[in-house]
XYZ file of C-alpha atoms in Angstrom:
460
model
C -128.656 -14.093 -137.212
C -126.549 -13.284 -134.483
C -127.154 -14.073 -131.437
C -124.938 -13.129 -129.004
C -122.453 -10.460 -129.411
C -119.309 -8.675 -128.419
C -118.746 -6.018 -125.403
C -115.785 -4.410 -125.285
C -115.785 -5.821 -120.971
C -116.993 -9.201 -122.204
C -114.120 -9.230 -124.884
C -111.580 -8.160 -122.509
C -112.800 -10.873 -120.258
C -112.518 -13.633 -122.620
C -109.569 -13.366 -124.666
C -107.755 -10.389 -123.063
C -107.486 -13.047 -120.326
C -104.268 -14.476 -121.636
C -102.794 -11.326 -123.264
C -102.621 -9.156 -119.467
C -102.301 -12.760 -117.534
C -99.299 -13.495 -119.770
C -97.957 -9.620 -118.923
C -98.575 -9.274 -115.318
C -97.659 -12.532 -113.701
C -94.858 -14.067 -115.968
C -91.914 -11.948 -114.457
C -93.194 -12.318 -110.998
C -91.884 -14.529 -108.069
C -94.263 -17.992 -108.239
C -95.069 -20.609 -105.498
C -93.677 -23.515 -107.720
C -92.388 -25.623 -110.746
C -94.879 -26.806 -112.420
C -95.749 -30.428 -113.046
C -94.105 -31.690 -110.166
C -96.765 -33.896 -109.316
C -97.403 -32.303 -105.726
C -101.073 -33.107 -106.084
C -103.356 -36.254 -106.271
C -105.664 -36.745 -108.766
C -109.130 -36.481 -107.580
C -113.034 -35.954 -108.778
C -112.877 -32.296 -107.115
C -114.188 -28.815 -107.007
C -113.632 -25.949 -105.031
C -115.801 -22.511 -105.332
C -114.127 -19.099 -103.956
C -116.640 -16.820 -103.611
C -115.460 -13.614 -102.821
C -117.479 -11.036 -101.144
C -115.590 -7.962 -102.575
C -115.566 -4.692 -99.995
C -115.053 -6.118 -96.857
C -118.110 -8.335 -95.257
C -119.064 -7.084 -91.504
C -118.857 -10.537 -90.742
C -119.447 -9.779 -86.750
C -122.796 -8.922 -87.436
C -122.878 -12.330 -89.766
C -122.025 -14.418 -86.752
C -122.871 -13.151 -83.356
C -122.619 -14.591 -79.752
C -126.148 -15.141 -78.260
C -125.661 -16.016 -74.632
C -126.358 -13.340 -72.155
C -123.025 -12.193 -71.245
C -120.905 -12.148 -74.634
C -123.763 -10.405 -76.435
C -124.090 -7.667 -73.884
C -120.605 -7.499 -74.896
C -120.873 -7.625 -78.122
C -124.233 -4.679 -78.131
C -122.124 -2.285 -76.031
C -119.151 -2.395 -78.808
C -121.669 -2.484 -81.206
C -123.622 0.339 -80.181
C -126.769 1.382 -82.793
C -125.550 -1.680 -85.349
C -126.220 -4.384 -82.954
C -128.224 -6.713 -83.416
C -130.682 -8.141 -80.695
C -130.460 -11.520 -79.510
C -134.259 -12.240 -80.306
C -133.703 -11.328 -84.299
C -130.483 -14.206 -84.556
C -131.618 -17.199 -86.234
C -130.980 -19.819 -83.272
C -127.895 -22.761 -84.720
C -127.324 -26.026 -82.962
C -123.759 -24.636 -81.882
C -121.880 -26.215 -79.816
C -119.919 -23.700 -77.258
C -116.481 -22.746 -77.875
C -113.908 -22.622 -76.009
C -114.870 -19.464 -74.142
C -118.461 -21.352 -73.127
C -120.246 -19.356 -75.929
C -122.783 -20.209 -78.215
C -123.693 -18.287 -81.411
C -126.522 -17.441 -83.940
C -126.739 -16.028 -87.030
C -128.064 -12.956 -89.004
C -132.044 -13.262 -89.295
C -131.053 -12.985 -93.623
C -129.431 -15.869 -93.728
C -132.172 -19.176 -93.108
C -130.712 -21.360 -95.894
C -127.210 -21.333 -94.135
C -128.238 -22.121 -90.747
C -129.884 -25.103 -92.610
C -126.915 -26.543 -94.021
C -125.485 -25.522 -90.724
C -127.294 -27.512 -88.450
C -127.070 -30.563 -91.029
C -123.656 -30.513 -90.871
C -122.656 -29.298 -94.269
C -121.674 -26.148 -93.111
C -119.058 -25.070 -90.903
C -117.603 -21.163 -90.011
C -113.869 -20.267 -89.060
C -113.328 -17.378 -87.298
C -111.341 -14.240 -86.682
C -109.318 -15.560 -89.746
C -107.274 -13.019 -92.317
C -103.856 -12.688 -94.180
C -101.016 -12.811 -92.218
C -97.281 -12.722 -92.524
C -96.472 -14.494 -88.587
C -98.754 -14.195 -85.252
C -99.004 -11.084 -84.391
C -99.592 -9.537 -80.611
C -100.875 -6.423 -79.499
C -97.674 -4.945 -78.497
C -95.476 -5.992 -80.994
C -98.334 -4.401 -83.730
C -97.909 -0.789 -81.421
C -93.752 -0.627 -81.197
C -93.365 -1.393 -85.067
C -91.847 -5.510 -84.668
C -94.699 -7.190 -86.181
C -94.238 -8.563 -89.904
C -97.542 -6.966 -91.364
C -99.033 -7.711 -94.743
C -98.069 -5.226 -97.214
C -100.809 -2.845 -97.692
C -103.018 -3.537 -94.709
C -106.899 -2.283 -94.665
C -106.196 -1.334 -98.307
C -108.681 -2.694 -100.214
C -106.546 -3.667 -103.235
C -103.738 -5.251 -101.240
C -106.073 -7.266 -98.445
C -108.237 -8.358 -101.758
C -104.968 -9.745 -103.664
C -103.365 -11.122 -100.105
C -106.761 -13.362 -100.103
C -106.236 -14.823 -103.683
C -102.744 -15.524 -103.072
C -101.758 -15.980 -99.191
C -98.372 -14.396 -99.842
C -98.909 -11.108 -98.115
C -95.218 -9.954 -97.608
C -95.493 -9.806 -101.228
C -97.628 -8.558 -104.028
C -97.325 -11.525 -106.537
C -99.381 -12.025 -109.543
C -99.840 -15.935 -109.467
C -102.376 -17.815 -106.988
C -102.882 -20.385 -105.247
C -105.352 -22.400 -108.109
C -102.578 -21.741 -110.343
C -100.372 -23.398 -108.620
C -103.146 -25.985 -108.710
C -103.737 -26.122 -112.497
C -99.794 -25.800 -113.220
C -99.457 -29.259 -111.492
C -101.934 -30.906 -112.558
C -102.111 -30.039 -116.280
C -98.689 -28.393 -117.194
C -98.570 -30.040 -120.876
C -102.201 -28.787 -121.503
C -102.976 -27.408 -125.007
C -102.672 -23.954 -125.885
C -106.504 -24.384 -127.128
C -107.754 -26.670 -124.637
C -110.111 -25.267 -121.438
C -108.024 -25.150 -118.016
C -109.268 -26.558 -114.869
C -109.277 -23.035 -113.415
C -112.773 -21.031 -114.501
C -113.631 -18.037 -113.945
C -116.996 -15.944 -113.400
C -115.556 -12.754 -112.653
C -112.818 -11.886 -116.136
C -109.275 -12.091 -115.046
C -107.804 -13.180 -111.225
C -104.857 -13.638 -109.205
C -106.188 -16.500 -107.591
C -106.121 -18.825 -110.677
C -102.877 -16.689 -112.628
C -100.376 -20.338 -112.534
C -96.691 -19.708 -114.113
C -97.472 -21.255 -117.064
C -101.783 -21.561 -116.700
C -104.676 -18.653 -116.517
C -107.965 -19.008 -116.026
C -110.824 -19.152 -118.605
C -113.418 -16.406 -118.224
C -116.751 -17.464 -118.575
C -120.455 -15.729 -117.819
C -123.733 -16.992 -115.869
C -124.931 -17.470 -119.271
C -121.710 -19.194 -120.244
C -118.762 -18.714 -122.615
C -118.686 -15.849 -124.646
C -118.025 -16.214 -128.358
C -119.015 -15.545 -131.892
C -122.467 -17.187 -132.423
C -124.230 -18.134 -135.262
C -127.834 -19.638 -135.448
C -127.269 -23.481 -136.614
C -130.151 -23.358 -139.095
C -129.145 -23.042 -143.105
C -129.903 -19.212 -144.229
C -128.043 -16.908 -146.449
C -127.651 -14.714 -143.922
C -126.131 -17.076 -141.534
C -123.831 -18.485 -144.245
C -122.726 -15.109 -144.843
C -121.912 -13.976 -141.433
C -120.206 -17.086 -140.873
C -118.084 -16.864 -143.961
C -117.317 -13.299 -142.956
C -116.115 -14.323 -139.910
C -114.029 -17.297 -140.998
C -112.375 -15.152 -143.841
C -111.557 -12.410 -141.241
C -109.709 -15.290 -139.221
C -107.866 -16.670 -141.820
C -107.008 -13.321 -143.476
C -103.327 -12.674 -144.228
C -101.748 -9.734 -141.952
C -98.754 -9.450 -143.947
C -96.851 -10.428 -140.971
C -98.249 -7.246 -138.937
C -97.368 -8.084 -135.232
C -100.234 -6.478 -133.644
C -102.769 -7.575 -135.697
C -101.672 -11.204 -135.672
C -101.418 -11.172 -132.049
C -105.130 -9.813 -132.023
C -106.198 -12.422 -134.320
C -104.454 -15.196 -132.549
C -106.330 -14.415 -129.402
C -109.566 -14.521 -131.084
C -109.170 -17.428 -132.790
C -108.118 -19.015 -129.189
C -110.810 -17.429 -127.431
C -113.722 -18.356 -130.191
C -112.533 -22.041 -130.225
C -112.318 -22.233 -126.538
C -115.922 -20.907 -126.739
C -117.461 -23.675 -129.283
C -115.683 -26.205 -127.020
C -117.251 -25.217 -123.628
C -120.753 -24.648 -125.487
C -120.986 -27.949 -126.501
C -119.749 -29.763 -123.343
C -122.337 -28.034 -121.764
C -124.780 -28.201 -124.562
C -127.813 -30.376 -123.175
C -126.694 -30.481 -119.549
C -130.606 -29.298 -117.480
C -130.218 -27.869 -113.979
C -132.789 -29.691 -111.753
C -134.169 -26.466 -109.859
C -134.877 -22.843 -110.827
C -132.264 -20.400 -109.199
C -133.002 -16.704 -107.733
C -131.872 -14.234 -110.503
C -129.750 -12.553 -108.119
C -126.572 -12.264 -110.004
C -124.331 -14.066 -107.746
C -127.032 -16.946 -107.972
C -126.683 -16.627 -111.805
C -123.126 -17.544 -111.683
C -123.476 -20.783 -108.973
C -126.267 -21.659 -111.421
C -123.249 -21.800 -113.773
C -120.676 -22.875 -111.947
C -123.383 -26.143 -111.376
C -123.732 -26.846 -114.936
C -119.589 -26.359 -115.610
C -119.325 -28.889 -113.091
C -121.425 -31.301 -114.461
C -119.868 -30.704 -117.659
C -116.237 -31.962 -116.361
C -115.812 -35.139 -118.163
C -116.641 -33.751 -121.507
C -114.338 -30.786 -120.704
C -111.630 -33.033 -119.946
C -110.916 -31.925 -116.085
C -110.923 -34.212 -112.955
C -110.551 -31.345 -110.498
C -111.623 -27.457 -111.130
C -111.572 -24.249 -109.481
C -114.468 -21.947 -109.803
C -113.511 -17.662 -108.722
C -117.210 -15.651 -108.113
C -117.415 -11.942 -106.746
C -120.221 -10.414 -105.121
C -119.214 -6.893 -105.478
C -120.928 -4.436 -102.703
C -119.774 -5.133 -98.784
C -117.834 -1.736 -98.526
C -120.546 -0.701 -96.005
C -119.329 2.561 -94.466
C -122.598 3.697 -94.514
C -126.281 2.213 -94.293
C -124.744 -0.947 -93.098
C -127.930 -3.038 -91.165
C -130.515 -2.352 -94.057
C -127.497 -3.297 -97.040
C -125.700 -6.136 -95.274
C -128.986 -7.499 -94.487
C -130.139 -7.387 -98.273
C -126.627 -8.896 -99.838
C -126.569 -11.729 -96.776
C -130.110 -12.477 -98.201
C -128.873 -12.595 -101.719
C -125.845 -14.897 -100.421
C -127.980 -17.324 -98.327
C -130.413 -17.950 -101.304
C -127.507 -18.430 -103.412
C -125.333 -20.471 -101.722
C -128.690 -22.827 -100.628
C -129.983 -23.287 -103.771
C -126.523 -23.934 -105.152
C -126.018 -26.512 -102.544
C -129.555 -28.037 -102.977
C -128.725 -28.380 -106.867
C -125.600 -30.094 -106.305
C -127.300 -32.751 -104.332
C -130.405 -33.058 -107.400
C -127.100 -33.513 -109.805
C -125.067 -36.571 -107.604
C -122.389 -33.969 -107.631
C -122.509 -32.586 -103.577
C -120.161 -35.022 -102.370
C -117.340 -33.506 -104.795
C -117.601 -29.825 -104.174
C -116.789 -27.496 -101.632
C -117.257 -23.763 -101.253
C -116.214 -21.208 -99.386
C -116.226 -17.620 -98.970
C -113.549 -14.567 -98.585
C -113.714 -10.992 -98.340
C -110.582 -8.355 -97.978
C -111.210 -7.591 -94.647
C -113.369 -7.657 -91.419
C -114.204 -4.502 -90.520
C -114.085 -2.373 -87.161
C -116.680 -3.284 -84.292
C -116.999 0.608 -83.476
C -119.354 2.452 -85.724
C -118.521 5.254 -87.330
C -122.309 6.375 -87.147
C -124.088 4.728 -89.600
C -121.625 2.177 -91.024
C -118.106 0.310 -90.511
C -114.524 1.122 -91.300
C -111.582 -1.515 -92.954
C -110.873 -3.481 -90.250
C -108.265 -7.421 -90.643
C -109.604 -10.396 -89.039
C -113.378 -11.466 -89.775
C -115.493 -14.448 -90.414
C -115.557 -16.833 -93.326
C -118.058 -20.276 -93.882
C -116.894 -23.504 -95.877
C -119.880 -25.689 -97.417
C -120.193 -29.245 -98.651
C -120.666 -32.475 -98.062
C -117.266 -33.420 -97.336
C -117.244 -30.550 -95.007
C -117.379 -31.711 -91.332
C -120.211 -29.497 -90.523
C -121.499 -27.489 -87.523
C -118.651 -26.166 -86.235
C -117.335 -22.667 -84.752
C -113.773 -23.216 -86.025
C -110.678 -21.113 -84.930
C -110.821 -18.246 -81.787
C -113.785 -16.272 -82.156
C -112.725 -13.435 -80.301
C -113.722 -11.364 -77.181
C -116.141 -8.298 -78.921
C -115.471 -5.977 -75.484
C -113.180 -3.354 -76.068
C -111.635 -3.385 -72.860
C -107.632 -1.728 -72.721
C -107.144 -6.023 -71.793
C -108.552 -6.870 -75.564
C -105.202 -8.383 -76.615
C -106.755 -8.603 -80.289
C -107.734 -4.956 -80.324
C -105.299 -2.331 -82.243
C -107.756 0.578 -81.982
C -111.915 0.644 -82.945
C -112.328 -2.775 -82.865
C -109.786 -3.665 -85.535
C -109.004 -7.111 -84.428
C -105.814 -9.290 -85.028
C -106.531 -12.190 -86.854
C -106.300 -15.551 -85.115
C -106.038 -17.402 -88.074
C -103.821 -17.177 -91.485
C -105.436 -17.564 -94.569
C -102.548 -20.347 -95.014
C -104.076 -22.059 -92.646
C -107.737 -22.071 -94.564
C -106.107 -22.655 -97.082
C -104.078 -25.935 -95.886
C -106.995 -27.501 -94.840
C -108.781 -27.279 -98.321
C -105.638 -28.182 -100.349
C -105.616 -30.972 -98.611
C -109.130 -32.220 -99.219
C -108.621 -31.153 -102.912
C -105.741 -33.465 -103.125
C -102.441 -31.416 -102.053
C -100.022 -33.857 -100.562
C -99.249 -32.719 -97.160
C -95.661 -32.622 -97.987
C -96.164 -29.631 -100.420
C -97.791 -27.347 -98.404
C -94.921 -25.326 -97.343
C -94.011 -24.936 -101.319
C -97.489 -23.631 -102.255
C -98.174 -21.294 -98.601
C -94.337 -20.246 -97.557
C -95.626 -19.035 -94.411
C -97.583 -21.964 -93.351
C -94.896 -22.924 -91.234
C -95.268 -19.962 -88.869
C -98.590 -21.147 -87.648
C -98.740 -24.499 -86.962
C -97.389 -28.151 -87.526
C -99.712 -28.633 -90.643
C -97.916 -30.881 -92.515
C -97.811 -33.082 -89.448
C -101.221 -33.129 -88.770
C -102.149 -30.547 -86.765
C -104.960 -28.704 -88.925
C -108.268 -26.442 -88.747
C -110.583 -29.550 -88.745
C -112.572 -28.755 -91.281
C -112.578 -32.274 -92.903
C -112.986 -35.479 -91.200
């Protein structure tokens, strides 16, 4: 019998993959050749997990001394949180003198926080060149295309090109260096839990869709029946079936038969492979439960280094923001610590990092009962490699005082921080030689020396 079947979504995720990848990114401006060997091989993951909506990341991360949260509660007003209900971190002060704590949902990442696995960069968000106040008010500034929109900010963060709306991201770029003479029928290095991405669209590469319960396929019950031999012959005859050289339907079948051997592939690499630890069945914690067993599942799937893309689809709080926020940063705590935790069962922690987006911060006014689409905000980056326990980049000032130089209007800060320069940092621990990092983020160069050394610090 069968027993898994078709959607029409899960179908569209799994083979339509190639078909739209093929149609929306191949005519498009890319970041590079491929092959051109601008990356080391390396026993590597990364994990983009993108909180999709916009997180209110300055109620994630908060100033608790005396004087910046007084700050912060006035801008704040009746979404503030109190100093007593932040989880206390072993921070060390910024620059400013300040110390920080963290939302009372989120226990598992102060954890990994204070045990140095764990580290936060700040006031970070797409951007074209520094921007300052003035130069945003009299029209000078380079902006990204489409700011606060959601669907430009959430394309900007999968491809850090946001003078342009390109198609192909930075993984691709990844996977068409590293495996540009791949099979048409093998599994890439880039894997996706949420269907079809810009991140991982390469020039010549896409990404291969998977589920939390894993690749999605035809599949038939391994045990002899007649009915099993007769769905299976059904299904092989339909495959092999002359189409008396119809273009659609060959195209159609080709796909299938692509997507359905891609599928018996992945099921048995990961055929047999136990995960140490039960997860929540949250379904973000579904998909790291996944993204665990993929990654143990490397060698038989051929890959050295992989990319995993994960959305958790909710954080466009306009309204009932301290009662939702606090629910989904529960949900992403849990996840993200039992994730971590299972990594370390598996001997595969030191290997992995992950790290979190979102389109947008969003504004430090209230707009009653919620927040508005706001630019810069606050991000985390977790592993072992990670050098942990830091407050990374310029958390900003949270008074709106006419002197905020980061304030355009209702708390909508400029970001501090490009996502090139997130991004550098983790290229770089994933194996990018520092001498391609111009190629891959065009901008970088507007930021800082990082090709010369002069990076986030995220990595020791």
């Amino acid at each position: 019998m069968l027993t898994k079947s078709f959607t029409r979504r899960q179908f569209l995720a799994s083979t339509g993959v190639a078909a739209t990848g093929a149609m929306m990114g191949a005519s498009l401006p890319g970041l590079a050749q491929a092959g051109t060997g601008m990356i080391k091989p390396a026993r590597r993951a990364l994990v983009f997990v993108m909180l999709d909506g916009g997180n209110d990341s300055f109620n994630m991360l908060v100033p608790n001394d005396k004087i910046a949260h007084g700050q912060y509660s006035e801008t704040r007003a009746n979404l503030a949180l109190s100093r007593g209900e932040l989880l206390d971190m072993d921070t060390p002060k910024d620059r400013l003198g300040r110390s920080f704590g963290l939302h009372p949902s989120m226990p598992e990442v102060a954890e990994l926080f204070d045990q140095r696995r764990l580290s936060f960069v700040t006031n970070v968000g797409p951007l074209v060149e520094q921007v300052r106040k003035e130069q945003f008010y009299d029209g000078s500034a380079a902006l990204p295309l489409g700011l606060l929109s959601h669907a430009d900010q959430f394309k900007h963060w999968q491809t850090s090109r946001p003078d342009l709306r390109v198609n192909d991201g930075w993984f691709g770029f990844f996977a068409d260096d590293l495996q540009p003479s791949k099979s048409a029928h093998e599994i890439g290095m880039n894997i996706s839990l949420a269907g079809n991405n810009i991140a991982q669209n390469g020039k010549i590469d896409l990404p291969y869709a998977i589920t939390d319960k894993g690749s999605v396929g035809l599949y038939v019950k391994e045990e002899k029946s007649p009915l099993n031999d007769l769905l299976l012959d059904s299904f092989n005859r339909m495959m092999n079936a002359d189409q008396n050289g119809d273009p659609f339907r060959e195209t159609y079948l080709n796909l299938t038969r692509d997507a359905q051997s891609k599928h018996e592939t992945f099921k048995s690499a990961t055929r047999g492979i136990k995960i140490p630890r039960s997860f929540p069945s949250s379904d973000l914690a579904q998909q790291l439960r996944m993204v665990a067993k993929t990654i143990a599942a490397s060698d038989r799937l051929g890959h050295d280094q992989q990319t995993f893309f994960v959305r958790y689809i909710g954080w466009d709080h306009h309204d009932e923001l301290l009662a939702t926020h606090a629910r989904m940063l529960r949900v992403l705590s849990e996840a993200l610590g039992t994730f971590q935790a299972t990594l370390d069962d598996m001997g595969l922690a030191d290997r992995v990092v992950t790290f979190t987006g979102s389109d947008f911060g969003r504004t430090l006014t209230s707009n009653g009962n919620g927040t508005d689409h706001g630019w810069g905000g606050n991000t985390l980056v977790m592993g072992n490699a990670v050098k942990g326990g830091q407050i990374l980049g310029d958390y900003p000032e949270l008074g709106l005082a006419s002197d905020n130089a980061l304030d355009v209007g209702d708390g909508v800060l400029i970001p501090t921080t490009s996502t090139d320069q997130l991004y550098a940092d983790l290229s770089i621990w994933f194996g990018v030689q520092p001498s391609a990092l111009n190629t891959l983020f065009p901008n970088l160069n507007r930021f800082a020396d990082v090709a010369g050394g002069e990076r986030l610090g995220l990595f020791t």
